[in-house]
């Protein structure tokens, strides 16, 4: 990786600890290295988390960041190549197609494949510590003393929370999660299963009031991802107990038609299982002293927005760029990072609540009305308008060069 020398004369705050090695963390590590910083990434999972659900990039800003990182071709090669998604009825009859760009943007890729590409682009120059987590942080005038759940304590100049919706850095430096995580009234689950419907680069979605269940093919149709969304007030469960979460999902979808019983049966043996509330993160002020938030930890727009991944990548580019531009002065850099990103992040968050109501209608009448109207979807203009609106949102930032 070529590094620039902006920091040569001002080696301030070079040692940066990043919590989280999914999208935002490795992307930030890449840009920090390019600008001459010395990042360390700590990830709670014992190894890079592979596979996962599909995420997407859309519009100029997202693609420009990928291009400037030199990973655009790798990302294109790993793209899912997903076509239209079909709404189906109880017996599986296709009702209406939703165009590919609505769900999949310009490039859709499995989150784990993206994480792998970003990791490969940084692993030679960046220290990665897997299977550990920050336990405590104590800041003084010149740096941060960090203790870990497993490793020995270390000192860093700055700490970045790129550790997602349930960020540990946010809890430690900003306060309890309940202050910042806004529940959108839905839960979702995703797991990998057989492509037993023989889906060819497509997916099927089935709606009943307060429930949405779907299956889409992945990895060139060799497997499929089962997805579930259901309306529910915030529930208390153990986030590390997948057995308990599977029970909740099975109860929520008991009696739901289409292929749901088969999917629920497959769930018990799934090689992976993701379950969480559909939430947004709203933090007024993304930094506290030497700690700063990035990606979902700062401003999760929720899976329903389809914006989180691109926003995390753009945020990583901007945060590293502003740190370099300020010669490592974190006060100036964090303020400018937020100035550049805040409006963009707000735009990415906007609309997710409305999407929740349309995608998973709670009200029986609305659900019935939607199902009657699926067959009209090919003829109404708003699908195209939604896709265009999403593109406008994704492009609503002008990227500086940051001396690269
Ligand atoms: C079901 C679903 C569908 C989605 N679909 C889309 C989509 O279509 N398009 C889109 O753009 N986005 C989508 N998203 C959102 C997207 O996944 C996120 O916005 C994106 O991954 C944010 O990246 P991140 O790196 O900030 O956080 P995450 O990807 O959440 O990564 C956080 C990382 O931090 C690690 N971590 C957590 N706690 C600790 C700790 N204490 N110490 C160390 N490491 C820790 C985690 O293991 C993880 O690796 C979807 C999300 C979900 C859940």
Short mmCIF file of C-alpha atoms and ligand atoms in Angstrom, two decimals:
data_model
loop_
_atom_site.label_atom_id
_atom_site.label_comp_id
_atom_site.label_asym_id
_atom_site.label_seq_id
_atom_site.Cartn_x
_atom_site.Cartn_y
_atom_site.Cartn_z
CA UNK A 1 0.00 0.00 0.00
CA UNK A 2 1.39 3.45 -0.91
CA UNK A 3 1.38 5.81 2.02
CA UNK A 4 1.35 9.57 1.80
CA UNK A 5 3.60 11.68 3.98
CA UNK A 6 1.24 14.34 5.25
CA UNK A 7 2.11 13.46 8.83
CA UNK A 8 5.89 13.44 8.45
CA UNK A 9 6.40 16.71 10.30
CA UNK A 10 3.57 16.29 12.79
CA UNK A 11 3.50 12.78 14.10
CA UNK A 12 0.61 13.61 16.42
CA UNK A 13 -1.84 10.87 17.39
CA UNK A 14 -0.47 8.27 15.03
CA UNK A 15 -1.42 5.18 17.00
CA UNK A 16 -5.10 4.52 16.51
CA UNK A 17 -7.07 1.64 17.96
CA UNK A 18 -10.11 0.63 15.91
CA UNK A 19 -12.74 -1.60 17.50
CA UNK A 20 -14.49 -3.78 14.88
CA UNK A 21 -13.28 -5.58 11.75
CA UNK A 22 -16.32 -5.70 9.50
CA UNK A 23 -16.76 -2.84 7.00
CA UNK A 24 -16.00 0.49 8.69
CA UNK A 25 -13.02 -0.78 10.72
CA UNK A 26 -10.86 -2.26 7.94
CA UNK A 27 -11.84 0.58 5.57
CA UNK A 28 -10.65 3.13 8.13
CA UNK A 29 -7.48 1.12 8.76
CA UNK A 30 -6.78 1.24 5.02
CA UNK A 31 -7.13 5.01 4.79
CA UNK A 32 -5.22 5.66 8.01
CA UNK A 33 -2.30 3.65 6.66
CA UNK A 34 -2.46 5.53 3.38
CA UNK A 35 -2.16 8.77 5.35
CA UNK A 36 0.77 7.51 7.44
CA UNK A 37 -1.00 6.55 10.68
CA UNK A 38 -0.47 3.34 12.56
CA UNK A 39 -3.84 1.58 13.10
CA UNK A 40 -4.53 -1.54 15.18
CA UNK A 41 -7.87 -3.32 14.73
CA UNK A 42 -9.42 -5.39 17.50
CA UNK A 43 -12.33 -7.68 16.62
CA UNK A 44 -14.44 -9.58 19.12
CA UNK A 45 -15.09 -12.53 16.79
CA UNK A 46 -12.36 -15.19 16.82
CA UNK A 47 -11.80 -14.76 13.07
CA UNK A 48 -13.09 -12.66 10.22
CA UNK A 49 -16.86 -13.15 10.00
CA UNK A 50 -17.52 -14.62 6.54
CA UNK A 51 -20.71 -14.85 4.51
CA UNK A 52 -23.68 -13.02 5.96
CA UNK A 53 -26.42 -11.13 4.19
CA UNK A 54 -26.22 -9.03 1.04
CA UNK A 55 -25.28 -5.34 1.27
CA UNK A 56 -24.98 -2.85 -1.52
CA UNK A 57 -23.29 0.19 -2.99
CA UNK A 58 -25.07 2.74 -5.09
CA UNK A 59 -24.05 5.93 -6.81
CA UNK A 60 -20.94 7.95 -7.42
CA UNK A 61 -19.68 8.54 -3.86
CA UNK A 62 -19.71 4.86 -2.89
CA UNK A 63 -18.04 3.72 -6.09
CA UNK A 64 -15.45 6.52 -5.94
CA UNK A 65 -14.33 5.43 -2.47
CA UNK A 66 -14.03 1.81 -3.64
CA UNK A 67 -12.12 2.94 -6.70
CA UNK A 68 -9.72 5.15 -4.73
CA UNK A 69 -9.06 2.20 -2.43
CA UNK A 70 -8.23 0.05 -5.45
CA UNK A 71 -10.79 -2.60 -4.48
CA UNK A 72 -13.58 -1.77 -6.93
CA UNK A 73 -12.64 -4.62 -9.30
CA UNK A 74 -12.44 -7.13 -6.42
CA UNK A 75 -15.84 -6.00 -5.18
CA UNK A 76 -17.28 -6.28 -8.70
CA UNK A 77 -15.86 -9.80 -9.07
CA UNK A 78 -17.55 -10.87 -5.81
CA UNK A 79 -20.90 -9.23 -6.61
CA UNK A 80 -24.01 -11.31 -6.16
CA UNK A 81 -25.39 -10.45 -9.62
CA UNK A 82 -28.87 -10.40 -8.12
CA UNK A 83 -31.78 -9.70 -10.45
CA UNK A 84 -35.33 -8.67 -9.60
CA UNK A 85 -37.00 -9.77 -6.35
CA UNK A 86 -40.51 -11.23 -6.60
CA UNK A 87 -43.41 -10.82 -4.23
CA UNK A 88 -45.26 -14.14 -4.14
CA UNK A 89 -48.55 -15.29 -2.68
CA UNK A 90 -49.15 -18.13 -0.23
CA UNK A 91 -48.82 -20.79 -2.92
CA UNK A 92 -45.65 -19.24 -4.34
CA UNK A 93 -47.29 -17.66 -7.38
CA UNK A 94 -45.34 -14.61 -8.52
CA UNK A 95 -47.29 -11.39 -8.05
CA UNK A 96 -44.90 -8.60 -8.89
CA UNK A 97 -41.21 -7.97 -9.47
CA UNK A 98 -39.19 -5.32 -7.72
CA UNK A 99 -36.34 -4.14 -9.97
CA UNK A 100 -32.79 -5.17 -9.11
CA UNK A 101 -31.52 -1.66 -8.38
CA UNK A 102 -34.19 -1.11 -5.73
CA UNK A 103 -32.81 -3.81 -3.44
CA UNK A 104 -29.31 -4.33 -4.81
CA UNK A 105 -28.04 -0.87 -5.83
CA UNK A 106 -25.21 -0.77 -8.37
CA UNK A 107 -23.16 -3.53 -6.76
CA UNK A 108 -24.47 -6.03 -4.26
CA UNK A 109 -22.06 -8.20 -2.29
CA UNK A 110 -22.27 -10.42 0.78
CA UNK A 111 -21.13 -8.44 3.83
CA UNK A 112 -18.58 -11.10 4.72
CA UNK A 113 -17.12 -11.10 1.21
CA UNK A 114 -16.69 -7.35 1.43
CA UNK A 115 -15.07 -7.65 4.87
CA UNK A 116 -12.67 -10.24 3.43
CA UNK A 117 -11.68 -7.95 0.54
CA UNK A 118 -11.05 -5.04 2.92
CA UNK A 119 -9.10 -7.27 5.28
CA UNK A 120 -6.94 -8.63 2.45
CA UNK A 121 -6.22 -5.06 1.32
CA UNK A 122 -4.90 -4.14 4.78
CA UNK A 123 -3.62 -7.22 6.55
CA UNK A 124 0.03 -6.75 5.52
CA UNK A 125 0.25 -3.23 6.94
CA UNK A 126 -2.21 -3.31 9.81
CA UNK A 127 -2.16 -5.21 13.09
CA UNK A 128 -5.37 -7.24 13.56
CA UNK A 129 -6.23 -8.75 16.94
CA UNK A 130 -9.10 -11.25 16.76
CA UNK A 131 -11.01 -12.75 19.65
CA UNK A 132 -10.72 -9.76 21.95
CA UNK A 133 -12.61 -6.64 22.95
CA UNK A 134 -11.92 -3.38 24.70
CA UNK A 135 -12.91 -3.73 28.36
CA UNK A 136 -12.15 -0.23 29.64
CA UNK A 137 -10.64 3.03 28.42
CA UNK A 138 -9.07 5.77 30.52
CA UNK A 139 -8.19 8.96 28.77
CA UNK A 140 -5.59 11.52 29.81
CA UNK A 141 -4.15 14.56 28.13
CA UNK A 142 -1.84 12.61 25.86
CA UNK A 143 -3.61 9.36 25.08
CA UNK A 144 -5.88 6.52 26.13
CA UNK A 145 -5.04 3.57 28.38
CA UNK A 146 -6.98 0.61 27.07
CA UNK A 147 -7.58 -2.65 28.85
CA UNK A 148 -8.84 -5.70 26.97
CA UNK A 149 -10.96 -8.68 27.92
CA UNK A 150 -8.07 -11.00 27.06
CA UNK A 151 -4.90 -9.21 25.97
CA UNK A 152 -2.55 -7.06 28.01
CA UNK A 153 -3.35 -3.35 28.49
CA UNK A 154 -2.00 -1.00 25.85
CA UNK A 155 -1.81 2.71 25.24
CA UNK A 156 -3.13 4.41 22.10
CA UNK A 157 -3.47 8.00 20.95
CA UNK A 158 -7.04 7.66 19.67
CA UNK A 159 -9.82 5.04 19.79
CA UNK A 160 -12.42 4.54 17.06
CA UNK A 161 -15.67 2.66 17.60
CA UNK A 162 -16.38 0.83 14.35
CA UNK A 163 -18.09 -1.92 16.31
CA UNK A 164 -21.61 -1.67 14.98
CA UNK A 165 -25.10 -1.16 16.38
CA UNK A 166 -24.15 -2.43 19.85
CA UNK A 167 -20.82 -0.59 19.97
CA UNK A 168 -18.68 -1.17 23.05
CA UNK A 169 -16.70 2.03 22.47
CA UNK A 170 -19.96 3.97 22.44
CA UNK A 171 -21.10 2.37 25.70
CA UNK A 172 -17.76 3.06 27.37
CA UNK A 173 -17.14 6.60 26.13
CA UNK A 174 -20.64 7.95 25.50
CA UNK A 175 -22.94 6.08 27.88
CA UNK A 176 -25.47 3.28 27.80
CA UNK A 177 -26.89 2.01 24.51
CA UNK A 178 -30.46 2.83 25.54
CA UNK A 179 -29.65 6.54 25.05
CA UNK A 180 -28.61 6.13 21.46
CA UNK A 181 -30.34 3.15 19.85
CA UNK A 182 -33.80 3.86 18.49
CA UNK A 183 -35.90 0.81 17.85
CA UNK A 184 -37.98 0.91 14.63
CA UNK A 185 -40.47 -1.64 15.97
CA UNK A 186 -39.21 -4.62 13.96
CA UNK A 187 -36.85 -7.52 14.46
CA UNK A 188 -35.02 -9.29 11.67
CA UNK A 189 -33.23 -12.57 11.18
CA UNK A 190 -31.06 -13.98 8.40
CA UNK A 191 -29.46 -17.36 7.89
CA UNK A 192 -27.98 -19.45 5.12
CA UNK A 193 -29.85 -22.47 3.85
CA UNK A 194 -30.25 -24.69 0.74
CA UNK A 195 -31.49 -23.04 -2.41
CA UNK A 196 -34.37 -25.51 -2.40
CA UNK A 197 -36.55 -23.34 -4.65
CA UNK A 198 -33.86 -23.37 -7.35
CA UNK A 199 -33.76 -19.56 -7.40
CA UNK A 200 -31.53 -18.20 -10.13
CA UNK A 201 -30.05 -14.85 -9.01
CA UNK A 202 -33.39 -13.83 -7.63
CA UNK A 203 -35.44 -13.89 -4.48
CA UNK A 204 -39.02 -14.37 -3.32
CA UNK A 205 -40.78 -12.33 -0.62
CA UNK A 206 -43.99 -13.22 1.16
CA UNK A 207 -45.98 -10.79 3.31
CA UNK A 208 -48.65 -11.28 5.95
CA UNK A 209 -49.68 -8.59 8.45
CA UNK A 210 -46.68 -7.76 10.59
CA UNK A 211 -44.51 -10.43 8.94
CA UNK A 212 -42.21 -10.56 5.93
CA UNK A 213 -40.33 -13.70 5.00
CA UNK A 214 -38.06 -14.14 2.02
CA UNK A 215 -35.51 -16.34 0.36
CA UNK A 216 -32.86 -15.17 -2.11
CA UNK A 217 -30.15 -17.12 -3.86
CA UNK A 218 -26.49 -16.38 -3.21
CA UNK A 219 -23.03 -17.60 -4.24
CA UNK A 220 -24.13 -18.29 -7.81
CA UNK A 221 -27.28 -20.07 -6.65
CA UNK A 222 -25.36 -22.70 -4.66
CA UNK A 223 -27.05 -21.54 -1.45
CA UNK A 224 -29.76 -19.16 -0.31
CA UNK A 225 -30.36 -16.64 2.43
CA UNK A 226 -33.58 -16.85 4.41
CA UNK A 227 -34.69 -13.47 5.75
CA UNK A 228 -37.40 -12.63 8.26
CA UNK A 229 -38.80 -9.32 9.47
CA UNK A 230 -41.53 -9.07 12.09
CA UNK A 231 -43.19 -6.29 14.01
CA UNK A 232 -42.56 -6.44 17.72
CA UNK A 233 -41.87 -4.04 20.55
CA UNK A 234 -38.36 -4.15 21.98
CA UNK A 235 -37.81 -7.55 23.56
CA UNK A 236 -35.29 -8.60 26.11
CA UNK A 237 -33.19 -11.61 25.19
CA UNK A 238 -29.59 -12.64 25.44
CA UNK A 239 -27.80 -11.31 22.35
CA UNK A 240 -25.30 -14.18 22.53
CA UNK A 241 -27.88 -16.96 22.90
CA UNK A 242 -28.87 -17.97 19.37
CA UNK A 243 -30.98 -20.88 20.69
CA UNK A 244 -33.22 -18.40 22.50
CA UNK A 245 -33.38 -16.14 19.43
CA UNK A 246 -34.36 -19.05 17.18
CA UNK A 247 -37.22 -19.87 19.53
CA UNK A 248 -38.43 -16.27 19.36
CA UNK A 249 -38.33 -16.39 15.55
CA UNK A 250 -40.12 -19.75 15.41
CA UNK A 251 -42.90 -18.38 17.65
CA UNK A 252 -43.21 -15.16 15.68
CA UNK A 253 -43.67 -17.04 12.39
CA UNK A 254 -45.72 -20.00 13.62
CA UNK A 255 -48.69 -20.52 11.31
CA UNK A 256 -47.32 -18.26 8.54
CA UNK A 257 -47.80 -19.78 5.10
CA UNK A 258 -45.74 -20.12 1.89
CA UNK A 259 -42.38 -21.87 2.52
CA UNK A 260 -42.14 -20.51 6.05
CA UNK A 261 -42.48 -23.86 7.93
CA UNK A 262 -39.71 -25.36 5.78
CA UNK A 263 -37.46 -22.37 6.39
CA UNK A 264 -38.08 -22.50 10.12
CA UNK A 265 -37.19 -26.17 10.15
CA UNK A 266 -33.95 -25.43 8.27
CA UNK A 267 -33.18 -22.65 10.76
CA UNK A 268 -32.32 -25.11 13.56
CA UNK A 269 -29.34 -26.48 11.56
CA UNK A 270 -28.30 -23.24 9.85
CA UNK A 271 -24.52 -22.73 9.72
CA UNK A 272 -25.00 -19.09 10.66
CA UNK A 273 -27.81 -17.14 12.29
CA UNK A 274 -28.22 -13.39 12.63
CA UNK A 275 -30.97 -11.93 14.81
CA UNK A 276 -31.41 -8.36 15.99
CA UNK A 277 -33.81 -5.49 16.37
CA UNK A 278 -34.15 -3.17 13.40
CA UNK A 279 -32.78 0.01 14.89
CA UNK A 280 -31.12 3.29 14.17
CA UNK A 281 -28.32 4.93 16.11
CA UNK A 282 -28.66 8.62 16.89
CA UNK A 283 -25.78 10.23 18.73
CA UNK A 284 -25.49 13.99 19.04
CA UNK A 285 -21.76 14.47 18.67
CA UNK A 286 -19.76 11.53 17.38
CA UNK A 287 -16.67 12.15 19.51
CA UNK A 288 -15.88 12.36 23.18
CA UNK A 289 -12.29 13.44 23.76
CA UNK A 290 -10.04 10.94 21.99
CA UNK A 291 -12.83 8.50 21.13
CA UNK A 292 -14.86 8.76 17.94
CA UNK A 293 -17.60 6.68 16.32
CA UNK A 294 -17.84 5.46 12.75
CA UNK A 295 -20.30 3.48 10.62
CA UNK A 296 -23.24 1.80 12.36
CA UNK A 297 -21.79 2.66 15.79
CA UNK A 298 -22.22 6.36 14.97
CA UNK A 299 -25.32 6.47 12.81
CA UNK A 300 -26.73 3.06 11.91
CA UNK A 301 -29.49 3.83 9.41
CA UNK A 302 -30.95 0.28 9.80
CA UNK A 303 -31.00 -2.56 7.26
CA UNK A 304 -34.16 -1.09 5.76
CA UNK A 305 -32.31 1.94 4.42
CA UNK A 306 -29.87 -0.03 2.26
CA UNK A 307 -27.35 2.73 3.01
CA UNK A 308 -25.31 1.52 6.00
CA UNK A 309 -22.46 -0.07 4.11
CA UNK A 310 -21.81 2.76 1.69
CA UNK A 311 -22.10 5.25 4.52
CA UNK A 312 -19.57 3.31 6.61
CA UNK A 313 -17.10 3.30 3.70
CA UNK A 314 -17.55 6.99 2.95
CA UNK A 315 -17.25 7.82 6.68
CA UNK A 316 -13.97 5.90 6.93
CA UNK A 317 -12.56 7.83 3.99
CA UNK A 318 -13.61 11.18 5.47
CA UNK A 319 -12.48 10.45 9.04
CA UNK A 320 -9.00 9.36 7.96
CA UNK A 321 -8.77 12.24 5.49
CA UNK A 322 -9.71 14.84 8.09
CA UNK A 323 -7.22 13.39 10.59
CA UNK A 324 -4.50 13.66 7.97
CA UNK A 325 -5.60 17.16 6.92
CA UNK A 326 -5.44 18.30 10.56
CA UNK A 327 -1.97 16.79 11.00
CA UNK A 328 -3.39 14.33 13.51
CA UNK A 329 -5.07 16.99 15.69
CA UNK A 330 -8.09 14.99 16.78
CA UNK A 331 -10.15 17.94 18.04
CA UNK A 332 -10.08 19.67 14.68
CA UNK A 333 -10.36 16.44 12.70
CA UNK A 334 -13.29 14.96 14.62
CA UNK A 335 -15.25 18.21 14.31
CA UNK A 336 -14.61 18.42 10.56
CA UNK A 337 -15.42 14.75 10.08
CA UNK A 338 -18.79 15.29 11.69
CA UNK A 339 -19.37 18.50 9.72
CA UNK A 340 -18.73 16.62 6.46
CA UNK A 341 -20.71 13.54 7.37
CA UNK A 342 -23.64 14.59 9.57
CA UNK A 343 -26.00 15.76 6.83
CA UNK A 344 -25.13 12.74 4.72
CA UNK A 345 -25.78 10.34 7.60
CA UNK A 346 -29.09 12.07 8.42
CA UNK A 347 -30.13 11.65 4.79
CA UNK A 348 -29.23 7.95 4.89
CA UNK A 349 -31.37 7.49 8.02
CA UNK A 350 -34.36 9.35 6.67
CA UNK A 351 -37.15 7.22 5.32
CA UNK A 352 -36.30 3.95 7.10
CA UNK A 353 -39.34 4.28 9.40
CA UNK A 354 -41.62 4.76 6.39
CA UNK A 355 -40.01 1.76 4.67
CA UNK A 356 -40.71 -0.35 7.76
CA UNK A 357 -44.43 0.47 7.54
CA UNK A 358 -44.63 -0.40 3.84
CA UNK A 359 -42.38 -3.46 3.90
CA UNK A 360 -43.92 -5.05 6.95
CA UNK A 361 -47.41 -3.55 7.29
CA UNK A 362 -48.87 -4.23 10.73
CA UNK A 363 -52.39 -3.26 9.90
CA UNK A 364 -54.46 -6.00 8.27
CA UNK A 365 -56.17 -3.62 5.90
CA UNK A 366 -52.86 -2.08 4.76
CA UNK A 367 -51.37 -5.56 4.33
CA UNK A 368 -54.38 -6.67 2.28
CA UNK A 369 -54.29 -3.45 0.23
CA UNK A 370 -50.57 -3.95 -0.47
CA UNK A 371 -51.08 -7.57 -1.51
CA UNK A 372 -53.88 -6.55 -3.90
CA UNK A 373 -51.63 -3.93 -5.37
CA UNK A 374 -48.54 -6.05 -5.92
CA UNK A 375 -49.90 -7.04 -9.33
CA UNK A 376 -50.08 -3.35 -10.23
CA UNK A 377 -46.51 -2.66 -9.18
CA UNK A 378 -45.02 -3.10 -12.65
CA UNK A 379 -47.22 -0.25 -13.85
CA UNK A 380 -46.83 2.31 -11.07
CA UNK A 381 -44.03 4.85 -11.18
CA UNK A 382 -43.04 4.94 -7.51
CA UNK A 383 -40.66 1.95 -7.59
CA UNK A 384 -38.44 3.85 -9.99
CA UNK A 385 -38.85 6.96 -7.90
CA UNK A 386 -37.72 5.10 -4.75
CA UNK A 387 -34.63 3.74 -6.49
CA UNK A 388 -33.81 7.20 -7.84
CA UNK A 389 -34.37 8.75 -4.41
CA UNK A 390 -32.01 6.20 -2.83
CA UNK A 391 -29.37 7.03 -5.43
CA UNK A 392 -29.73 10.76 -4.76
CA UNK A 393 -29.31 10.13 -1.02
CA UNK A 394 -26.25 7.95 -1.60
CA UNK A 395 -24.68 10.61 -3.81
CA UNK A 396 -25.39 13.57 -1.54
CA UNK A 397 -21.80 14.16 -0.51
CA UNK A 398 -18.86 15.70 -2.31
CA UNK A 399 -15.68 13.82 -1.54
CA UNK A 400 -12.55 15.86 -0.91
CA UNK A 401 -9.20 14.62 -2.18
CA UNK A 402 -7.32 14.77 1.12
CA UNK A 403 -4.03 15.13 -0.71
CA UNK A 404 -4.14 11.65 -2.24
C1 LIG B 1 -30.09 -8.08 7.79
C2 LIG B 1 -29.29 -6.91 7.34
C3 LIG B 1 -29.37 -6.50 6.03
C4 LIG B 1 -28.64 -5.40 5.60
N1 LIG B 1 -28.74 -5.01 4.32
C5 LIG B 1 -28.03 -3.94 3.90
C6 LIG B 1 -28.09 -3.51 2.55
O1 LIG B 1 -28.82 -4.07 1.74
N2 LIG B 1 -27.33 -2.47 2.17
C7 LIG B 1 -26.51 -1.82 3.04
O2 LIG B 1 -25.82 -0.88 2.64
N3 LIG B 1 -26.44 -2.18 4.32
C8 LIG B 1 -27.18 -3.22 4.77
N4 LIG B 1 -27.11 -3.59 6.07
C9 LIG B 1 -26.34 -2.77 7.01
C10 LIG B 1 -24.86 -3.05 6.98
O3 LIG B 1 -24.60 -4.40 7.29
C11 LIG B 1 -24.17 -2.16 7.99
O4 LIG B 1 -24.59 -0.83 7.84
C12 LIG B 1 -22.67 -2.21 7.81
O5 LIG B 1 -22.22 -3.52 7.95
C13 LIG B 1 -22.00 -1.30 8.83
O6 LIG B 1 -20.69 -1.65 8.98
P1 LIG B 1 -19.91 -1.44 10.35
O7 LIG B 1 -18.54 -1.93 10.09
O8 LIG B 1 -20.14 -0.06 10.83
O9 LIG B 1 -20.65 -2.36 11.41
P2 LIG B 1 -20.85 -3.94 11.43
O10 LIG B 1 -20.87 -4.49 10.06
O11 LIG B 1 -22.00 -4.20 12.32
O12 LIG B 1 -19.53 -4.47 12.12
C14 LIG B 1 -19.23 -4.29 13.46
C15 LIG B 1 -18.04 -5.20 13.81
O13 LIG B 1 -17.63 -4.94 15.13
C16 LIG B 1 -17.44 -6.18 15.80
N5 LIG B 1 -17.62 -5.94 17.23
C17 LIG B 1 -18.79 -5.76 17.90
N6 LIG B 1 -18.52 -5.53 19.21
C18 LIG B 1 -17.17 -5.56 19.34
C19 LIG B 1 -16.28 -5.38 20.44
N7 LIG B 1 -16.74 -5.16 21.66
N8 LIG B 1 -14.96 -5.47 20.22
C20 LIG B 1 -14.47 -5.71 18.97
N9 LIG B 1 -15.27 -5.90 17.89
C21 LIG B 1 -16.59 -5.81 18.08
C22 LIG B 1 -18.48 -7.09 15.20
O14 LIG B 1 -18.16 -8.46 15.40
C23 LIG B 1 -18.40 -6.69 13.73
O15 LIG B 1 -17.40 -7.38 13.06
C24 LIG B 1 -27.82 -4.69 6.52
C25 LIG B 1 -27.73 -5.11 7.85
C26 LIG B 1 -28.47 -6.20 8.25
C27 LIG B 1 -28.38 -6.62 9.69
#
